mmCIF file of C-alpha atoms in Angstrom:
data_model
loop_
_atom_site.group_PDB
_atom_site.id
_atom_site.type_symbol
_atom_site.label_atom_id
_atom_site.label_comp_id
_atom_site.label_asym_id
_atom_site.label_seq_id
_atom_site.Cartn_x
_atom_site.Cartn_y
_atom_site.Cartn_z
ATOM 1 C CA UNK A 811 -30.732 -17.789 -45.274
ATOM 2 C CA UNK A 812 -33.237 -19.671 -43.302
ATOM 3 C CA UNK A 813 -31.050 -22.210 -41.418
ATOM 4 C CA UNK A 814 -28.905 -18.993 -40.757
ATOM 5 C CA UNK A 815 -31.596 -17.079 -39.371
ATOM 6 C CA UNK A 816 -32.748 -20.393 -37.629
ATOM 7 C CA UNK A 817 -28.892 -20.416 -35.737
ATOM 8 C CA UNK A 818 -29.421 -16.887 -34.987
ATOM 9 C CA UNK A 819 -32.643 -17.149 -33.508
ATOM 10 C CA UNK A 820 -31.544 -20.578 -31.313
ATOM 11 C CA UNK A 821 -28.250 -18.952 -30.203
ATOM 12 C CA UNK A 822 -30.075 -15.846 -28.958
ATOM 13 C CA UNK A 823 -32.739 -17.369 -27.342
ATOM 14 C CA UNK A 824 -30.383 -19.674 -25.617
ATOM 15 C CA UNK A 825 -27.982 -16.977 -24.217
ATOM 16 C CA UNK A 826 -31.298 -14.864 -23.704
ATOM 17 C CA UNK A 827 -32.826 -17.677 -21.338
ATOM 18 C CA UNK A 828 -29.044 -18.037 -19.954
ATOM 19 C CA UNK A 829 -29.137 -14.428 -18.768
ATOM 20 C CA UNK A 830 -32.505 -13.449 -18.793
ATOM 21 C CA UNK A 831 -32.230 -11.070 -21.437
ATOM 22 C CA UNK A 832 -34.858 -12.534 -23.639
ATOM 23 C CA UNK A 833 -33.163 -13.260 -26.690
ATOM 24 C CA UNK A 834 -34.445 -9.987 -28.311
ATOM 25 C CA UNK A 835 -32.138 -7.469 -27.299
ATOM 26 C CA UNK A 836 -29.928 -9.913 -29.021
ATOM 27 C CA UNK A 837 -32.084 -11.059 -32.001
ATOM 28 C CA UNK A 838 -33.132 -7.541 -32.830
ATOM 29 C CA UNK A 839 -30.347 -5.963 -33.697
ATOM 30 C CA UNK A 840 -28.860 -8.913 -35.590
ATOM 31 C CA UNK A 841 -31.862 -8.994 -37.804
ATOM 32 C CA UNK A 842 -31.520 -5.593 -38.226
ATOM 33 C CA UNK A 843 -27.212 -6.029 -39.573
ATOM 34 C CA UNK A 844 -28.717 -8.604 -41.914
ATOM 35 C CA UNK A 845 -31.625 -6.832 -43.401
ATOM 36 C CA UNK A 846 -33.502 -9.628 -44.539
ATOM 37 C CA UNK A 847 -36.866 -8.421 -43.472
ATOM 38 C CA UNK A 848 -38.417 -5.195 -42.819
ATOM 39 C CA UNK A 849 -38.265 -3.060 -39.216
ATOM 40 C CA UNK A 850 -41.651 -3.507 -37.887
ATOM 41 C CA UNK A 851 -41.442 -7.230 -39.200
ATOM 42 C CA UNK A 852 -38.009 -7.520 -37.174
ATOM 43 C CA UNK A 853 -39.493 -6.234 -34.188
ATOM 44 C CA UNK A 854 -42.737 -8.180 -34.819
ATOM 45 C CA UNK A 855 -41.121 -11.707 -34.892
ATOM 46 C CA UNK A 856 -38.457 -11.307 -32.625
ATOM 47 C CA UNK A 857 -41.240 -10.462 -30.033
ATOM 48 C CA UNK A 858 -43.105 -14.056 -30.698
ATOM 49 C CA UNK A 859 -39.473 -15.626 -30.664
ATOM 50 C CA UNK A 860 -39.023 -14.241 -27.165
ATOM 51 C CA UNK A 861 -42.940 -14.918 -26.309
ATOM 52 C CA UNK A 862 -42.465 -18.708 -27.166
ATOM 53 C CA UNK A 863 -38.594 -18.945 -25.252
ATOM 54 C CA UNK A 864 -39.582 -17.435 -22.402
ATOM 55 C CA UNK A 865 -43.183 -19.435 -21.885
ATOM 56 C CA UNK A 866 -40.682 -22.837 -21.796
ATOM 57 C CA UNK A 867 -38.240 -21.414 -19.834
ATOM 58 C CA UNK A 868 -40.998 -20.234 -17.164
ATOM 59 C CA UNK A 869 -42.597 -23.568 -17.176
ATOM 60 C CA UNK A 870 -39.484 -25.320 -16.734
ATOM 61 C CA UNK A 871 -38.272 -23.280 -13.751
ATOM 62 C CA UNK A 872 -41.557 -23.469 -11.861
ATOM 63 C CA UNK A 873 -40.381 -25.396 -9.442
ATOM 64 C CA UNK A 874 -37.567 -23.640 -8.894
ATOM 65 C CA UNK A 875 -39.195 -20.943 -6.862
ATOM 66 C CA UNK A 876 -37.178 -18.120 -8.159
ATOM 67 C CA UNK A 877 -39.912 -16.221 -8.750
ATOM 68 C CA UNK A 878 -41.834 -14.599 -5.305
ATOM 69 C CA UNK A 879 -45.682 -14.098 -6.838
ATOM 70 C CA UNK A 880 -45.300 -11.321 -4.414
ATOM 71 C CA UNK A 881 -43.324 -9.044 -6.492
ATOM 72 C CA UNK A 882 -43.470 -11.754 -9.575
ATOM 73 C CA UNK A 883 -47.297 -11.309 -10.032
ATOM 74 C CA UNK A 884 -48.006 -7.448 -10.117
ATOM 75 C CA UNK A 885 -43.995 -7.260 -12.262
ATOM 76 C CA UNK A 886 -45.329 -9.302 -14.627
ATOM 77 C CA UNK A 887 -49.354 -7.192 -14.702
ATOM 78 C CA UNK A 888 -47.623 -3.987 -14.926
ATOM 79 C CA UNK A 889 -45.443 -5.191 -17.966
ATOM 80 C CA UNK A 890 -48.348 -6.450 -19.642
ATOM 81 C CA UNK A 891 -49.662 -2.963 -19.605
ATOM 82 C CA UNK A 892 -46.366 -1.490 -20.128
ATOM 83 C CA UNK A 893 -46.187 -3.995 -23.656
ATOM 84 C CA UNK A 894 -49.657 -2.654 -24.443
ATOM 85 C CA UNK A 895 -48.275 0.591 -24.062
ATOM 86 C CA UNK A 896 -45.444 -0.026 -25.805
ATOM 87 C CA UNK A 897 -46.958 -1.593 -28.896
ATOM 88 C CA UNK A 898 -48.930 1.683 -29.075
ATOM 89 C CA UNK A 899 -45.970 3.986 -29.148
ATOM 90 C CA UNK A 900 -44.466 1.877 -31.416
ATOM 91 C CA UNK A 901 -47.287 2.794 -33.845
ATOM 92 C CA UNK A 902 -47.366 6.551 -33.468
ATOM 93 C CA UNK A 903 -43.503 6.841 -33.986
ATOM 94 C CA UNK A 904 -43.836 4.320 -37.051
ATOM 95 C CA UNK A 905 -46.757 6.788 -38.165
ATOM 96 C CA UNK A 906 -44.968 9.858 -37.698
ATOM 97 C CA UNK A 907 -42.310 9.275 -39.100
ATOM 98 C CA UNK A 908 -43.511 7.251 -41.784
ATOM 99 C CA UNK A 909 -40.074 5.415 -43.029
ATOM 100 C CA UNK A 910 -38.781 1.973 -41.338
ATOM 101 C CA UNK A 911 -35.532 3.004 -41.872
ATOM 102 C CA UNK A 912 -35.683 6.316 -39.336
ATOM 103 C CA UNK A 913 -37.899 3.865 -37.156
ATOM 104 C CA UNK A 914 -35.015 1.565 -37.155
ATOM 105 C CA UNK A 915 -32.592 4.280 -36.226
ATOM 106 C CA UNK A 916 -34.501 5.664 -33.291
ATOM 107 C CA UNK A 917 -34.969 1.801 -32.319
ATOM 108 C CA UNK A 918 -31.357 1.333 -32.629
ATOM 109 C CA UNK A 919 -30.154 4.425 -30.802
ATOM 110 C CA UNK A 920 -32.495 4.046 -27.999
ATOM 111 C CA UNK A 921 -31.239 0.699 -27.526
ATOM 112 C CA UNK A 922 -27.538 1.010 -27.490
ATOM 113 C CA UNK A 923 -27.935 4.138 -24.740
ATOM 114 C CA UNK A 924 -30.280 1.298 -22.195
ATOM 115 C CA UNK A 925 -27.588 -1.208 -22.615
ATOM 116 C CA UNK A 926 -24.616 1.504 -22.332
ATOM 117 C CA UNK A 927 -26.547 2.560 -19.064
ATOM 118 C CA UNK A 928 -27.115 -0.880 -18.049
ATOM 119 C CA UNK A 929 -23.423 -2.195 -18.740
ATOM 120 C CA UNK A 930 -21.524 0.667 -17.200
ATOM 121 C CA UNK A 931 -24.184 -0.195 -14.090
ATOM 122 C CA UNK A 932 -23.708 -3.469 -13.972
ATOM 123 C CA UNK A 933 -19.667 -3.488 -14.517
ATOM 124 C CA UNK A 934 -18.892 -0.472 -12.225
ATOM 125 C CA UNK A 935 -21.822 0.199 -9.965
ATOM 126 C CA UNK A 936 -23.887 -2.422 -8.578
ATOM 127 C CA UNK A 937 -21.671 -3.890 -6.038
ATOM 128 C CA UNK A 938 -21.044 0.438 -5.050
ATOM 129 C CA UNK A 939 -24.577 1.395 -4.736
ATOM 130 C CA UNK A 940 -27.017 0.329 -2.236
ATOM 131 C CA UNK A 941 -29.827 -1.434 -3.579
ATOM 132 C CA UNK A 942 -33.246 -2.027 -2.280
ATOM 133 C CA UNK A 943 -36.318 -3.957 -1.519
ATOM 134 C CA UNK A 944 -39.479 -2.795 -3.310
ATOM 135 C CA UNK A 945 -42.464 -4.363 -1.860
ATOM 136 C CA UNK A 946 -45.188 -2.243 -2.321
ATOM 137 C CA UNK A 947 -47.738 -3.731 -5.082
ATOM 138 C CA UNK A 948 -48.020 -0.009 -6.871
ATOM 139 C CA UNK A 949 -44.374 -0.028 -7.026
ATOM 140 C CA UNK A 950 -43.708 -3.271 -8.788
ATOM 141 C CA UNK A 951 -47.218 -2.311 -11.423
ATOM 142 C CA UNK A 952 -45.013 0.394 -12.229
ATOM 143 C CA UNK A 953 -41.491 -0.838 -12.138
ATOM 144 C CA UNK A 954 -43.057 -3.599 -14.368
ATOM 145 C CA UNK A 955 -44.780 -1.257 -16.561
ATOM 146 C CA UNK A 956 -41.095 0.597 -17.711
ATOM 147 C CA UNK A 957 -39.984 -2.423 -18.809
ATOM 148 C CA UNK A 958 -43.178 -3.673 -20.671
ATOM 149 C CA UNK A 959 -42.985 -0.565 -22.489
ATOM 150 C CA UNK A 960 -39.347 -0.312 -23.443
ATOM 151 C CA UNK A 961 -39.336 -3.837 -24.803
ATOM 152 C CA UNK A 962 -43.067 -3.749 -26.573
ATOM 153 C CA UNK A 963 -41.248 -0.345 -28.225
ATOM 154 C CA UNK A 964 -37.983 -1.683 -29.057
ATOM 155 C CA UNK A 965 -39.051 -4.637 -30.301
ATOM 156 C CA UNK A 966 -36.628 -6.618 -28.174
ATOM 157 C CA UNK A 967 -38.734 -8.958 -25.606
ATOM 158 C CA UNK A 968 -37.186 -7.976 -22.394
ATOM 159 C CA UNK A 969 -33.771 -7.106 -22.456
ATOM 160 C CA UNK A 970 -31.330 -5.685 -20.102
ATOM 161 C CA UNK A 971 -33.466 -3.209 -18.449
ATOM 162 C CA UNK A 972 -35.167 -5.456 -16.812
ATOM 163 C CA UNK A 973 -31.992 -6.758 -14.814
ATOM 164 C CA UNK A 974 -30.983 -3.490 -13.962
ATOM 165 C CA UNK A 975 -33.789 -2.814 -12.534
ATOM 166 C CA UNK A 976 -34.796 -5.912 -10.565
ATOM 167 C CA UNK A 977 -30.902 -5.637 -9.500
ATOM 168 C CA UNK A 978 -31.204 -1.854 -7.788
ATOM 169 C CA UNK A 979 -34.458 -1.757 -7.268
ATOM 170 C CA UNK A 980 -35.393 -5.738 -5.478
ATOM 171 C CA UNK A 981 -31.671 -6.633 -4.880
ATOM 172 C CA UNK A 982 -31.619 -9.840 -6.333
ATOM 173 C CA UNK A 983 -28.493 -11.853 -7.537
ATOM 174 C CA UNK A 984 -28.263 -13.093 -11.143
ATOM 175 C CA UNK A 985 -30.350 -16.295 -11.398
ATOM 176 C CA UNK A 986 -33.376 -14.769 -9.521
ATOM 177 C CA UNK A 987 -33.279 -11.801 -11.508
ATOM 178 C CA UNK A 988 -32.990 -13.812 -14.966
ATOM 179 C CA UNK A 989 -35.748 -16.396 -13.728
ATOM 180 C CA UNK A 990 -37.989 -12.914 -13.320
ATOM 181 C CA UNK A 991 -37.455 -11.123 -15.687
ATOM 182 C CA UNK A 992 -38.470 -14.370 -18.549
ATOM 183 C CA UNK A 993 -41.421 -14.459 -16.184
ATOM 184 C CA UNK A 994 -41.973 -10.266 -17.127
ATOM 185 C CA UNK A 995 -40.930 -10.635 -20.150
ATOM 186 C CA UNK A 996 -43.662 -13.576 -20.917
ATOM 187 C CA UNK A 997 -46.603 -11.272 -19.836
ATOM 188 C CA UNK A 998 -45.322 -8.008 -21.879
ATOM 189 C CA UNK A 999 -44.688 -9.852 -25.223
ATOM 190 C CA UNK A 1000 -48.373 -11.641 -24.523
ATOM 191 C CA UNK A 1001 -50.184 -8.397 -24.298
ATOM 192 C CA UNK A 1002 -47.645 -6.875 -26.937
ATOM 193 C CA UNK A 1003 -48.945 -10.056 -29.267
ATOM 194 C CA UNK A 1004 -52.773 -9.886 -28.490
ATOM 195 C CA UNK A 1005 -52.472 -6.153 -28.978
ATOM 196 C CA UNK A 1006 -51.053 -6.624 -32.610
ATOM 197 C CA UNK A 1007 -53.816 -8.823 -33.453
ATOM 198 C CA UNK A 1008 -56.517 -6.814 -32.001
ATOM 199 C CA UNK A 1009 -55.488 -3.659 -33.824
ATOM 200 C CA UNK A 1010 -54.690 -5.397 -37.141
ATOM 201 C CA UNK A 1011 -51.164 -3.714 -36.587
ATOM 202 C CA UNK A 1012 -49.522 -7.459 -37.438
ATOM 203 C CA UNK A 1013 -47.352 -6.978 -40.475
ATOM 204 C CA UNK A 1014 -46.560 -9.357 -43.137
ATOM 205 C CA UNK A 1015 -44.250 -11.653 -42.719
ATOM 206 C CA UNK A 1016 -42.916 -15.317 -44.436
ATOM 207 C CA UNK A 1017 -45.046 -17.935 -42.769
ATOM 208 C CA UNK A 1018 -41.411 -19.980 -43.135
ATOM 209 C CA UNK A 1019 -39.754 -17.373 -41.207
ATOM 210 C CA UNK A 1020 -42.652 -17.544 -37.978
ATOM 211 C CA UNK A 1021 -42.124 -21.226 -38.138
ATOM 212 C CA UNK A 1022 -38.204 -21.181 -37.961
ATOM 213 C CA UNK A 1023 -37.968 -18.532 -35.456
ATOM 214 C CA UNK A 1024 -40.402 -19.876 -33.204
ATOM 215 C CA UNK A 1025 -39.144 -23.155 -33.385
ATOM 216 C CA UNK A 1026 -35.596 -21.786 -32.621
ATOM 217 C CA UNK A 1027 -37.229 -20.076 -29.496
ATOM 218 C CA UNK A 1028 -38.409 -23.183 -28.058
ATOM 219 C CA UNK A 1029 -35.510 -24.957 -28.057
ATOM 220 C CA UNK A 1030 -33.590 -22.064 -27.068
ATOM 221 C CA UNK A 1031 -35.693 -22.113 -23.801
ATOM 222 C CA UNK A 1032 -35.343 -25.961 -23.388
ATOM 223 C CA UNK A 1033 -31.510 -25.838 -23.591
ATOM 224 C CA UNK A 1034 -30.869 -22.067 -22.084
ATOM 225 C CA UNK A 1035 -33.303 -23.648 -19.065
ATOM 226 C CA UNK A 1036 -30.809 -26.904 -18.710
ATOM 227 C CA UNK A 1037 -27.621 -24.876 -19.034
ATOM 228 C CA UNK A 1038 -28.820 -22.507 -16.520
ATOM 229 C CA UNK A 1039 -29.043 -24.714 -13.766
ATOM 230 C CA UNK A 1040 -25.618 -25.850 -14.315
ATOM 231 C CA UNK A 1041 -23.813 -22.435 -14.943
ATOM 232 C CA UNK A 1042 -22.804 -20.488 -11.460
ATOM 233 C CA UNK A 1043 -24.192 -16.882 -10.828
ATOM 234 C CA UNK A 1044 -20.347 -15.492 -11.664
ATOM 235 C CA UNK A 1045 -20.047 -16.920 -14.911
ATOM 236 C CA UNK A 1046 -23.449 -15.969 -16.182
ATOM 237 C CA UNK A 1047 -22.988 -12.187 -14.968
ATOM 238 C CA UNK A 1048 -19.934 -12.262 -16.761
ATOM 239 C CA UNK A 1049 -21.338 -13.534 -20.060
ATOM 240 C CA UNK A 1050 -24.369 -11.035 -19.214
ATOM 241 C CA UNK A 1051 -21.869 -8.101 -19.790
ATOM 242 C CA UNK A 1052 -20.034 -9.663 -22.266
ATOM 243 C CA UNK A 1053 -23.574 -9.708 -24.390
ATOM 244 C CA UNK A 1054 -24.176 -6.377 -23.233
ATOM 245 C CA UNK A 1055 -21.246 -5.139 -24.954
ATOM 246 C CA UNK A 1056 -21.501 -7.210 -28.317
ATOM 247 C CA UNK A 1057 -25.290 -5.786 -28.230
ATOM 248 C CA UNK A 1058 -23.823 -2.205 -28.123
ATOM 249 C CA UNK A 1059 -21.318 -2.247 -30.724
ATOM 250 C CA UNK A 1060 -23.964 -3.994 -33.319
ATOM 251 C CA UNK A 1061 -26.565 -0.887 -32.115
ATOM 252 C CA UNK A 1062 -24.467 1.864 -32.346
ATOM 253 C CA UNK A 1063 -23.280 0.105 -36.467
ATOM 254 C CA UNK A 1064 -26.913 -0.248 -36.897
ATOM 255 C CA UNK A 1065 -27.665 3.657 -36.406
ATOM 256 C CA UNK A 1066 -24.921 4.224 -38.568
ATOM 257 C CA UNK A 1067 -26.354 2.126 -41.468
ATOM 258 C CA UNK A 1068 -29.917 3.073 -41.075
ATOM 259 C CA UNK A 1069 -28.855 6.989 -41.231
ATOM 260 C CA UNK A 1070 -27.355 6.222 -44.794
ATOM 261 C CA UNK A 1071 -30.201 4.366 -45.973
#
């Protein structure tokens, strides 16, 4: 199980630094189909997975200057307090409702309806509706903050929100937007960590399992980064919706197992 999980992990992070999907919104939901650990444990380590992929993959493309610290700066503030948001919802719906299993289902179904939203976007509407060119500092804190939040909540890192949204709402073409959103998604899954430890909301988890999947994450980044730079903006916006569908379909089966559980 562990060198499976260790494939997993190192194939999503890979694709996730690819596209700029963070690996999570990939990871997640697998972990979820094999139900090896519990949710919050899931959600937990996929987030340090993502953390540790998308911290090489920013260092790495620093000299790229994909990232503006214009809009890059106050994105990636307002997702760190969007993740410390997040985290906290997280905890009230895990309270309230008390079983992982319903957590995993409201997880799961608010997942597949972002990505739904996002693919039928991305396939049938960008290229139809104008975008724009968000410069105000409040505006990106707050932009950034949405998609703190929705990953520190779902557990996913990132995920394709954040394209969508640096798509409309900054018009930028695939690589920029993937390049900014690992830089967002490496401030939200910080804050998202340090807020874990602070509350002593951590849960327990295999000390093998943190190694592998953090491992996995860090050469995801290292060989996402390389493949990246080689891979034109078509072909990764094509494998972008081709992961956007796969992540759908394993969702949607996902609700469907965790409402007979």
């Amino acid at each position: 199980m562990e060198w499976i999980i260790f494939l997993l992990c190192l194939g999503a992070s890979v694709l996730g630094s690819i596209c700029g999907i963070g690996g999570g919104v990939i990871l997640k939901p697998a972990l979820d189909l094999l139900g090896v650990m519990s949710v919050s444990t899931i959600s937990f380590l996929s987030g340090l997975t993502v953390m540790a992929m998308s911290a090489i993959s920013a260092v790495r493309q620093r000299k790229s200057r994909l990232v503006e610290m214009r809009t890059g700066l106050p994105l990636a503030l307002g997702s760190a307090a969007g993740g410390i948001a997040g985290n906290a919802l997280f905890q009230i719906v895990r309270g309230a409702v008390g079983q992982e299993q319903l957590v995993g289902m409201v997880q799961a179904l608010a997942l597949a309806g972002i990505t739904l939203m996002t693919l039928i976007y991305s396939a049938f509407f960008r290229d139809r509706i104008p975008s724009h060119h968000v410069h105000s500092t409040k505006g990106c804190l707050a932009l950034g903050g949405v998609m703190g939040l929705m990953s520190a909540f779902l557990g996913i890192g990132g995920g394709p929100i954040n394209l969508a949204i640096l798509y409309f709402a900054f018009s930028m073409d695939t690589k920029k937007a993937a390049a900014n959103s690992l830089y967002i998604i490496l401030f939200s899954q910080t804050a998202n960590f340090v807020t874990s430890l602070c509350r002593r909301t951590v849960p327990s988890f295999s000390w093998q399992y943190f190694l592998i999947m953090v491992a996995a994450g860090i050469l995801g980044g290292i060989l996402g980064t390389n493949i990246n730079r080689r891979l034109s903006a078509t072909a990764a916006n094509r494998l972008f919706l081709a992961l956007l569908t796969a992540v759908f379909l394993i969702c949607i089966y996902n609700a469907l197992r965790f409402s007979h559980t």
